[in-house]
Amino acid sequence: MIKVFIIDDHEMIIQGIKSLLEDDTEIHWTGSAKTPADLWRHLKSNKPDILLMDINLPETNGIELCSKLSELYPDIRVIGLSSSDQPSIIKKMMKNGAKAYLLKDASKHELITAIKKVMKGEAYVNYTVSEILKHNKPERSLPVLTRREKEVLELIADGLTNTEIAEKLFLNVTTIDSHRKNMITKFDVKNTAALIKLAVSEKLI
Amino acid sequence: MIKVFIIDDHEMIIQGIKSLLEDDTEIHWTGSAKTPADLWRHLKSNKPDILLMDINLPETNGIELCSKLSELYPDIRVIGLSSSDQPSIIKKMMKNGAKAYLLKDASKHELITAIKKVMKGEAYVNYTVSEILKHNKPERSLPVLTRREKEVLELIADGLTNTEIAEKLFLNVTTIDSHRKNMITKFDVKNTAALIKLAVSEKLI
DNA sequence: TTTAAATTCCCCTTTTTAGGGGAGCCCGTT
DNA sequence: AACGGGCTCCCCTAAAAAGGGGAATTTAAA
């Protein structure tokens, strides 16, 4: 029997996956957790073979949790689970010890296949995910904001002008202007409006 | 028998909810859709009593879909479903004809209760949601964008200048300028940057 | 039908951004 | 010690936005 445990903050998904796995005779459901604290508590008395882990956990993020887990319990195989198909996140998860990665639109069949494959020691990535990773070779990963840039960008987004920002940060206006121009260039957008849209929608600020 | 249909882009949640409802003798699962197009197709031949609707649908947003649905099929009762607990979104859903609202961390029991209550004509909001709505009483409800304003704002957010937008919409530059100024005034922000931030984070565009 | 809101267009001036440069300083890595 | 990236500051001009008005037409709602 493959002992499976799940951590996800959404009760609906926990119960959903539980019933998806119930039919299978090889899989044994050992429980679920909604928070990392719950998880640690359960692991003391009950070590699963496989841990299904939602990445979008509130508070702690799945990536850190994943690496901590593979330190403390290297035998537990982690399968990442998320609704987002952000390549960067998936990559980070795989680097931090996840053996497989599924999107939440994966089917029952796919879920079970993934669990069994991982149990055999194989890796598993669903088609969509592998496509994402593949197409991501010419990775259009977003430029990274430096500390100062982020600071300036947040103030721009709050409606301050270069002059006002300069006063606030005790800098020269031209400096702020440089940062603004740099950001517009590095993100390859046409103006501030587009920059803000990108930054907000990509959660850079 | 209560006929229940679901629209959600995540296969896992569809299948999860399906198996949550399977046991119940009063509830009959009539199918699922992953896109609005799928939904419309199904509805032609098969009208459910209750539609479980995920708000965070890609492409179309659940709020518009909801209002369109209550126009075309006023008999179908919509239960909103989402992982986000943003008061503004929940309120909009309720305004647009949703009879109930559940978070994805709702339990099996809660889901079934909600379905049955809504079927009886009662409204249902889970505790968390009602708390959210309550604490949000001193709501600083956002101004509404008119059709034209939204159109213009989207183009602004894409980095077009007034002149470019005017050409695109076959309007005079001063018109676009007026719209921009109006929006800045009505949203009480200082400039375009702040306007875009607000619009993106409040999902107005 | 009356009224309010939406949409369109126009004037003016000042401020702010955009776009093109260049350059020196600090700091961590090589 | 040399290099690059981040950060700072400076020049210039042209374009765009902000801020202040006003006003006519359409359209939808009361």
Coordinates of C-alpha atoms (C1' of nucleotides) in Angstrom, one line a residue:
Chain A
M1 CA 0.0 0.0 0.0
I2 CA 1.2 3.5 -0.9
K3 CA 0.7 5.8 2.0
V4 CA -0.4 9.2 0.7
F5 CA -0.8 12.4 2.7
I6 CA -1.9 15.8 1.5
I7 CA -1.3 19.3 2.6
D8 CA -3.6 22.0 1.1
D9 CA -5.5 24.8 2.6
H10 CA -8.6 24.2 0.6
E11 CA -10.9 21.6 2.3
M12 CA -12.7 21.1 -1.0
I13 CA -9.6 20.0 -2.7
I14 CA -8.5 17.8 0.1
Q15 CA -11.8 16.0 0.2
G16 CA -11.9 15.9 -3.6
I17 CA -8.5 14.3 -4.0
K18 CA -9.4 11.9 -1.1
S19 CA -12.4 10.6 -3.0
L20 CA -10.4 10.4 -6.2
L21 CA -7.9 8.1 -4.5
E22 CA -10.4 6.1 -2.5
D23 CA -11.2 3.6 -5.2
D24 CA -7.6 2.6 -5.8
T25 CA -6.6 -0.5 -4.0
E26 CA -2.9 0.3 -3.9
I27 CA -3.3 3.7 -2.4
H28 CA -3.9 4.3 1.3
W29 CA -5.0 7.7 2.5
T30 CA -3.2 8.6 5.7
G31 CA -4.6 12.0 6.4
S32 CA -4.4 15.6 5.5
A33 CA -3.2 18.9 6.8
K34 CA -4.3 22.5 6.2
T35 CA -1.2 24.2 7.6
P36 CA 2.5 23.4 7.9
A37 CA 2.1 23.1 11.7
D38 CA -0.5 20.4 11.1
L39 CA 1.8 18.7 8.8
W40 CA 4.7 18.6 11.2
R41 CA 2.4 17.2 13.9
H42 CA 1.2 14.4 11.7
L43 CA 4.6 13.5 10.4
K44 CA 5.8 12.7 13.9
S45 CA 3.5 9.7 14.3
N46 CA 2.8 8.9 10.7
K47 CA 5.2 9.0 7.8
P48 CA 3.6 8.8 4.4
D49 CA 5.4 7.6 1.3
I50 CA 4.0 10.4 -0.7
L51 CA 3.1 13.9 0.1
L52 CA 0.9 15.9 -2.2
M53 CA 1.7 19.5 -1.6
D54 CA -0.2 22.6 -2.6
I55 CA 2.3 25.4 -3.5
N56 CA 0.0 28.3 -2.9
L57 CA -0.2 27.8 0.8
P58 CA -0.9 30.9 2.8
E59 CA 1.8 32.1 5.1
T60 CA 4.5 29.6 4.3
N61 CA 5.2 29.1 0.7
G62 CA 5.4 25.6 -0.7
I63 CA 8.9 26.0 -2.0
E64 CA 10.5 26.5 1.4
L65 CA 8.3 23.9 2.9
C66 CA 9.5 21.5 0.3
S67 CA 13.2 22.0 0.9
K68 CA 12.8 21.8 4.6
L69 CA 10.9 18.6 4.3
S70 CA 13.5 16.9 2.1
E71 CA 16.0 17.8 4.8
L72 CA 14.1 16.4 7.7
Y73 CA 12.3 13.6 6.0
P74 CA 14.3 12.7 2.8
D75 CA 12.3 9.5 2.4
I76 CA 9.0 11.2 1.8
R77 CA 8.5 11.9 -1.9
V78 CA 6.8 15.2 -2.6
I79 CA 4.4 15.8 -5.5
G80 CA 3.9 19.5 -6.1
L81 CA 0.4 20.6 -6.8
S82 CA -0.8 24.0 -8.0
S83 CA -3.3 25.9 -10.1
S84 CA -0.7 28.3 -11.4
D85 CA 1.4 27.3 -14.3
Q86 CA 4.2 29.7 -13.6
P87 CA 7.4 28.1 -14.9
S88 CA 9.6 29.8 -12.3
I89 CA 7.6 28.3 -9.5
I90 CA 7.5 24.8 -11.0
K91 CA 11.2 24.9 -11.6
K92 CA 11.9 26.0 -8.0
M93 CA 9.8 23.2 -6.7
M94 CA 11.6 20.6 -8.8
K95 CA 14.9 22.0 -7.6
N96 CA 13.9 21.7 -4.0
G97 CA 13.2 18.1 -4.1
A98 CA 9.8 17.6 -5.6
K99 CA 9.6 14.4 -7.5
A100 CA 6.6 15.3 -9.6
Y101 CA 4.4 18.3 -10.4
L102 CA 0.7 18.4 -11.2
L103 CA -1.6 21.1 -12.1
K104 CA -4.9 21.2 -10.4
D105 CA -6.6 20.5 -13.7
A106 CA -5.0 17.1 -13.8
S107 CA -7.4 14.2 -14.1
K108 CA -8.0 11.3 -11.7
H109 CA -6.1 9.0 -14.0
E110 CA -3.2 11.4 -14.1
L111 CA -3.1 11.8 -10.4
I112 CA -2.9 8.1 -9.8
T113 CA -0.4 7.6 -12.5
A114 CA 1.8 10.3 -11.0
I115 CA 1.6 8.7 -7.5
K116 CA 2.5 5.2 -8.7
K117 CA 5.3 6.4 -10.9
V118 CA 6.9 8.5 -8.2
M119 CA 6.5 5.5 -5.8
K120 CA 8.6 3.4 -8.3
G121 CA 11.2 6.0 -8.2
E122 CA 10.4 7.6 -11.5
A123 CA 9.8 11.3 -11.9
Y124 CA 6.5 12.5 -13.3
V125 CA 5.5 15.8 -14.9
N126 CA 2.3 16.2 -16.7
Y127 CA 2.2 17.0 -20.3
T128 CA 1.2 20.6 -19.8
V129 CA 4.0 21.1 -17.2
S130 CA 6.7 19.5 -19.3
E131 CA 5.6 21.7 -22.2
I132 CA 5.8 24.7 -20.0
L133 CA 9.3 23.8 -18.9
K134 CA 10.3 23.0 -22.5
H135 CA 8.9 26.1 -24.1
N136 CA 10.5 28.0 -21.3
K137 CA 14.0 27.2 -22.6
P138 CA 14.1 30.6 -24.3
E139 CA 12.9 31.7 -21.0
R140 CA 11.1 35.0 -20.9
S141 CA 11.5 35.2 -17.2
L142 CA 10.8 38.7 -16.1
P143 CA 13.6 41.0 -15.2
V144 CA 14.3 41.3 -11.5
L145 CA 13.6 44.6 -9.7
T146 CA 16.5 45.8 -7.6
R147 CA 15.7 47.0 -4.1
R148 CA 15.8 50.6 -5.1
E149 CA 13.8 50.1 -8.2
K150 CA 11.1 48.3 -6.3
E151 CA 11.0 51.1 -3.8
V152 CA 10.7 53.7 -6.5
L153 CA 8.1 51.7 -8.5
E154 CA 5.9 51.4 -5.5
L155 CA 5.9 55.1 -5.0
I156 CA 5.2 55.7 -8.7
A157 CA 2.3 53.3 -8.4
D158 CA 1.0 55.3 -5.5
G159 CA 0.8 58.3 -7.7
L160 CA 3.9 60.2 -6.7
T161 CA 5.8 62.2 -9.3
N162 CA 9.6 61.9 -9.8
T163 CA 10.0 65.1 -7.8
E164 CA 7.9 63.9 -4.9
I165 CA 9.7 60.6 -4.8
A166 CA 13.1 62.3 -4.8
E167 CA 12.1 64.4 -1.8
K168 CA 10.8 61.3 0.0
L169 CA 14.0 59.3 -0.6
F170 CA 16.4 62.3 -0.3
L171 CA 17.6 61.8 -3.8
N172 CA 17.9 63.9 -6.8
V173 CA 15.0 64.1 -9.3
T174 CA 17.2 62.8 -12.1
T175 CA 18.0 59.7 -10.1
I176 CA 14.4 58.8 -9.9
D177 CA 14.0 59.6 -13.5
S178 CA 16.9 57.2 -14.3
H179 CA 15.3 54.4 -12.3
R180 CA 12.0 55.0 -14.1
K181 CA 13.6 54.9 -17.5
N182 CA 15.6 51.8 -16.6
M183 CA 12.6 49.9 -15.5
I184 CA 10.7 50.9 -18.7
T185 CA 13.7 49.7 -20.7
K186 CA 14.3 46.5 -18.8
F187 CA 10.7 45.4 -18.9
D188 CA 10.4 46.5 -22.5
V189 CA 7.2 48.5 -22.0
K190 CA 6.2 51.8 -23.6
N191 CA 5.5 53.9 -20.6
T192 CA 4.8 54.1 -16.9
A193 CA 1.2 53.0 -17.3
A194 CA 2.2 49.7 -19.0
L195 CA 4.9 49.3 -16.4
I196 CA 2.5 49.5 -13.5
K197 CA 0.1 47.1 -15.1
L198 CA 2.9 44.6 -15.6
A199 CA 4.2 45.1 -12.1
V200 CA 0.8 44.7 -10.4
S201 CA -0.4 41.8 -12.4
E202 CA 2.9 40.0 -12.0
K203 CA 2.9 40.8 -8.3
L204 CA 6.2 42.5 -8.4
I205 CA 5.0 45.2 -6.1
Chain B
M1 CA -33.6 15.4 -7.7
I2 CA -31.6 18.6 -7.7
K3 CA -29.7 18.9 -11.0
V4 CA -26.3 20.3 -10.4
F5 CA -23.8 21.5 -13.0
I6 CA -20.3 22.9 -12.5
I7 CA -18.1 25.2 -14.3
D8 CA -14.5 25.3 -13.2
D9 CA -11.2 25.2 -15.1
H10 CA -9.6 22.8 -12.7
E11 CA -10.3 19.2 -13.5
M12 CA -9.3 18.2 -10.1
I13 CA -11.9 20.4 -8.4
I14 CA -14.6 19.3 -10.8
Q15 CA -13.9 15.6 -10.1
G16 CA -13.5 16.4 -6.5
I17 CA -16.8 18.1 -6.1
K18 CA -18.4 15.4 -8.2
S19 CA -17.4 12.7 -5.8
L20 CA -18.4 14.8 -2.9
L21 CA -21.9 15.0 -4.3
E22 CA -22.2 11.4 -5.5
D23 CA -23.3 10.0 -2.2
D24 CA -26.2 12.3 -1.8
T25 CA -29.4 10.9 -3.0
E26 CA -31.1 14.2 -3.7
I27 CA -28.4 15.6 -5.8
H28 CA -28.0 14.6 -9.5
W29 CA -24.8 15.5 -11.2
T30 CA -25.6 16.6 -14.8
G31 CA -22.1 17.5 -16.0
S32 CA -19.3 20.0 -16.0
A33 CA -17.7 22.6 -18.2
K34 CA -14.2 24.0 -18.2
T35 CA -14.9 27.0 -20.3
P36 CA -17.8 29.4 -20.8
A37 CA -18.2 28.1 -24.4
D38 CA -18.6 24.6 -23.0
L39 CA -21.2 25.9 -20.6
W40 CA -23.4 27.5 -23.2
R41 CA -23.2 24.4 -25.3
H42 CA -24.4 22.2 -22.4
L43 CA -27.1 24.6 -21.3
K44 CA -28.9 24.3 -24.7
S45 CA -29.8 20.7 -24.1
N46 CA -29.6 20.4 -20.4
K47 CA -30.7 22.9 -17.8
P48 CA -29.5 22.4 -14.3
D49 CA -31.2 23.7 -11.2
I50 CA -28.0 24.8 -9.7
L51 CA -24.8 26.0 -11.3
L52 CA -21.6 25.9 -9.2
M53 CA -19.4 28.5 -10.7
D54 CA -15.7 29.2 -10.2
I55 CA -15.0 32.9 -10.2
N56 CA -11.4 32.7 -11.2
L57 CA -12.1 31.5 -14.7
P58 CA -9.4 32.3 -17.2
E59 CA -10.5 34.6 -20.1
T60 CA -14.0 35.4 -19.0
N61 CA -14.4 36.5 -15.5
G62 CA -17.1 34.9 -13.4
I63 CA -18.8 38.1 -12.6
E64 CA -19.8 38.9 -16.1
L65 CA -20.6 35.3 -16.8
C66 CA -22.9 35.4 -13.8
S67 CA -24.9 38.4 -14.9
K68 CA -25.1 37.1 -18.5
L69 CA -26.4 33.8 -17.2
S70 CA -29.1 35.3 -15.0
E71 CA -30.3 37.2 -18.1
L72 CA -30.5 34.2 -20.3
Y73 CA -31.4 31.5 -17.8
P74 CA -33.0 33.2 -14.8
D75 CA -34.2 29.9 -13.4
I76 CA -30.7 28.6 -12.9
R77 CA -29.4 29.4 -9.5
V78 CA -25.8 30.2 -9.3
I79 CA -23.5 29.4 -6.4
G80 CA -20.2 31.3 -6.5
L81 CA -17.1 29.4 -5.7
S82 CA -13.6 30.7 -5.3
S83 CA -10.5 30.5 -3.3
S84 CA -10.0 34.2 -3.0
D85 CA -11.9 35.9 -0.2
Q86 CA -11.9 39.4 -1.7
P87 CA -14.9 41.2 -0.4
S88 CA -15.3 43.2 -3.6
I89 CA -15.5 40.1 -5.8
I90 CA -17.9 38.3 -3.5
K91 CA -20.2 41.4 -3.4
K92 CA -20.2 41.7 -7.1
M93 CA -21.1 38.1 -7.5
M94 CA -24.0 38.4 -5.1
K95 CA -25.2 41.6 -6.9
N96 CA -25.0 39.8 -10.2
G97 CA -27.4 37.2 -9.2
A98 CA -25.5 34.6 -7.3
K99 CA -27.6 33.0 -4.7
A100 CA -24.8 31.7 -2.5
Y101 CA -21.1 31.9 -2.2
L102 CA -18.6 29.3 -1.0
L103 CA -14.9 29.4 -0.5
K104 CA -13.0 26.4 -1.7
D105 CA -12.1 25.4 1.8
A106 CA -15.8 24.6 2.4
S107 CA -16.5 21.1 3.7
K108 CA -18.6 18.5 2.0
H109 CA -21.3 19.1 4.5
E110 CA -21.3 22.8 3.8
L111 CA -21.4 22.3 0.1
I112 CA -24.5 20.1 0.3
T113 CA -26.1 22.4 2.8
A114 CA -25.6 25.3 0.4
I115 CA -27.0 23.5 -2.5
K116 CA -30.1 22.4 -0.7
K117 CA -30.8 25.8 0.9
V118 CA -30.4 27.5 -2.4
M119 CA -32.8 25.0 -4.0
K120 CA -35.4 25.9 -1.3
G121 CA -35.0 29.5 -2.3
E122 CA -32.9 30.5 0.6
A123 CA -29.6 32.3 0.3
Y124 CA -26.5 30.8 1.7
V125 CA -23.2 32.3 2.6
N126 CA -20.7 30.5 4.6
Y127 CA -19.5 31.9 7.9
T128 CA -16.2 33.2 6.7
V129 CA -17.9 34.9 3.8
S130 CA -20.5 36.5 5.9
E131 CA -17.9 37.7 8.3
I132 CA -16.0 39.2 5.4
L133 CA -19.1 41.0 4.1
K134 CA -19.9 42.2 7.6
H135 CA -16.6 43.6 8.5
N136 CA -16.7 45.3 5.1
K137 CA -19.7 47.3 6.0
P138 CA -17.9 50.6 5.9
E139 CA -17.3 49.8 2.3
R140 CA -15.6 52.3 0.2
S141 CA -17.2 50.9 -2.8
L142 CA -15.4 51.7 -6.0
P143 CA -16.8 53.9 -8.7
V144 CA -18.0 52.0 -11.8
L145 CA -16.2 52.2 -15.1
T146 CA -18.5 52.9 -18.0
R147 CA -18.0 50.8 -21.2
R148 CA -16.0 53.5 -22.9
E149 CA -13.9 54.2 -19.9
K150 CA -13.0 50.6 -19.5
E151 CA -12.1 50.4 -23.2
V152 CA -9.9 53.5 -22.9
L153 CA -8.4 52.4 -19.6
E154 CA -7.3 49.0 -21.0
L155 CA -5.6 50.7 -23.9
I156 CA -3.9 53.1 -21.5
A157 CA -2.7 50.2 -19.5
D158 CA -1.3 48.6 -22.6
G159 CA 0.9 51.6 -23.0
L160 CA -0.9 53.6 -25.7
T161 CA -0.9 57.3 -25.6
N162 CA -4.0 59.5 -25.9
T163 CA -3.2 60.1 -29.5
E164 CA -2.8 56.4 -30.3
I165 CA -6.0 55.5 -28.5
A166 CA -7.9 58.2 -30.4
E167 CA -6.7 56.8 -33.7
K168 CA -7.6 53.3 -32.7
L169 CA -11.1 54.2 -31.6
F170 CA -11.7 56.9 -34.3
L171 CA -12.2 59.6 -31.8
N172 CA -10.6 62.9 -31.1
V173 CA -7.6 63.1 -28.8
T174 CA -9.4 65.5 -26.5
T175 CA -12.1 62.9 -25.9
I176 CA -9.6 60.4 -24.7
D177 CA -8.0 63.0 -22.6
S178 CA -11.4 63.7 -21.1
H179 CA -12.0 60.1 -20.3
R180 CA -8.6 59.8 -18.7
K181 CA -9.2 62.9 -16.5
N182 CA -12.6 61.7 -15.6
M183 CA -11.3 58.4 -14.4
I184 CA -8.6 60.1 -12.4
T185 CA -11.2 62.3 -10.8
K186 CA -13.8 59.6 -10.1
F187 CA -11.3 57.2 -8.6
D188 CA -9.7 60.0 -6.6
V189 CA -6.2 59.2 -7.6
K190 CA -3.3 61.5 -8.5
N191 CA -2.3 60.3 -11.9
T192 CA -2.5 57.6 -14.5
A193 CA 0.0 55.3 -12.7
A194 CA -2.1 55.2 -9.5
L195 CA -5.2 54.7 -11.7
I196 CA -3.7 51.7 -13.4
K197 CA -2.5 50.2 -10.1
L198 CA -6.0 50.5 -8.7
A199 CA -7.7 49.1 -11.8
V200 CA -5.4 46.1 -12.0
S201 CA -5.5 45.2 -8.3
E202 CA -9.2 45.6 -8.2
K203 CA -9.6 43.6 -11.4
L204 CA -11.5 46.4 -13.1
I205 CA -9.6 45.7 -16.3
Chain C
dT1 C1' -41.2 63.1 -21.0
dT2 C1' -37.9 65.0 -18.3
dT3 C1' -33.5 64.3 -16.3
dA4 C1' -29.2 62.5 -15.5
dA5 C1' -25.4 60.2 -17.2
dA6 C1' -22.4 59.1 -20.9
dT7 C1' -20.0 60.5 -24.7
dT8 C1' -18.0 63.6 -27.5
dC9 C1' -15.3 67.8 -28.5
dC10 C1' -12.8 72.4 -27.5
dC11 C1' -9.8 76.1 -25.2
dC12 C1' -5.8 77.3 -22.2
dT13 C1' -1.2 76.7 -19.3
dT14 C1' 2.0 74.1 -16.5
dT15 C1' 4.0 70.0 -15.0
dT16 C1' 5.7 65.6 -15.9
dT17 C1' 7.5 61.9 -18.8
dA18 C1' 9.9 60.0 -22.6
dG19 C1' 14.0 59.5 -25.2
dG20 C1' 18.6 60.4 -26.3
dG21 C1' 22.8 60.9 -24.5
dG22 C1' 26.9 60.7 -20.7
dA23 C1' 29.5 60.0 -16.3
dG24 C1' 31.3 59.1 -11.6
dC25 C1' 31.0 56.2 -7.2
dC26 C1' 30.4 52.0 -4.4
dC27 C1' 30.5 47.2 -3.8
dG28 C1' 30.9 42.5 -4.5
dT29 C1' 32.9 38.9 -7.5
dT30 C1' 36.3 37.2 -10.3
Chain D
dA1 C1' 43.2 44.8 -9.7
dA2 C1' 39.7 44.7 -12.9
dC3 C1' 34.9 44.1 -14.1
dG4 C1' 30.0 44.6 -13.9
dG5 C1' 25.9 45.9 -11.7
dG6 C1' 23.6 49.0 -8.9
dC7 C1' 23.1 53.6 -7.7
dT8 C1' 23.7 58.2 -8.2
dC9 C1' 23.7 62.6 -10.9
dC10 C1' 23.7 65.6 -15.2
dC11 C1' 22.6 67.5 -20.1
dC12 C1' 19.2 68.3 -23.9
dT13 C1' 14.5 68.4 -26.6
dA14 C1' 10.0 66.7 -27.7
dA15 C1' 5.9 64.5 -26.3
dA16 C1' 2.5 63.5 -23.2
dA17 C1' -0.2 64.2 -19.2
dA18 C1' -2.4 67.1 -15.6
dG19 C1' -5.3 70.8 -14.2
dG20 C1' -8.5 74.3 -15.1
dG21 C1' -12.2 75.6 -17.5
dG22 C1' -16.6 74.9 -21.0
dA23 C1' -20.2 72.8 -24.0
dA24 C1' -23.0 70.0 -27.3
dT25 C1' -25.1 65.5 -28.5
dT26 C1' -26.8 60.6 -27.3
dT27 C1' -28.6 57.5 -24.6
dA28 C1' -30.7 55.2 -20.9
dA29 C1' -33.3 55.5 -16.9
dA30 C1' -36.9 57.4 -13.9

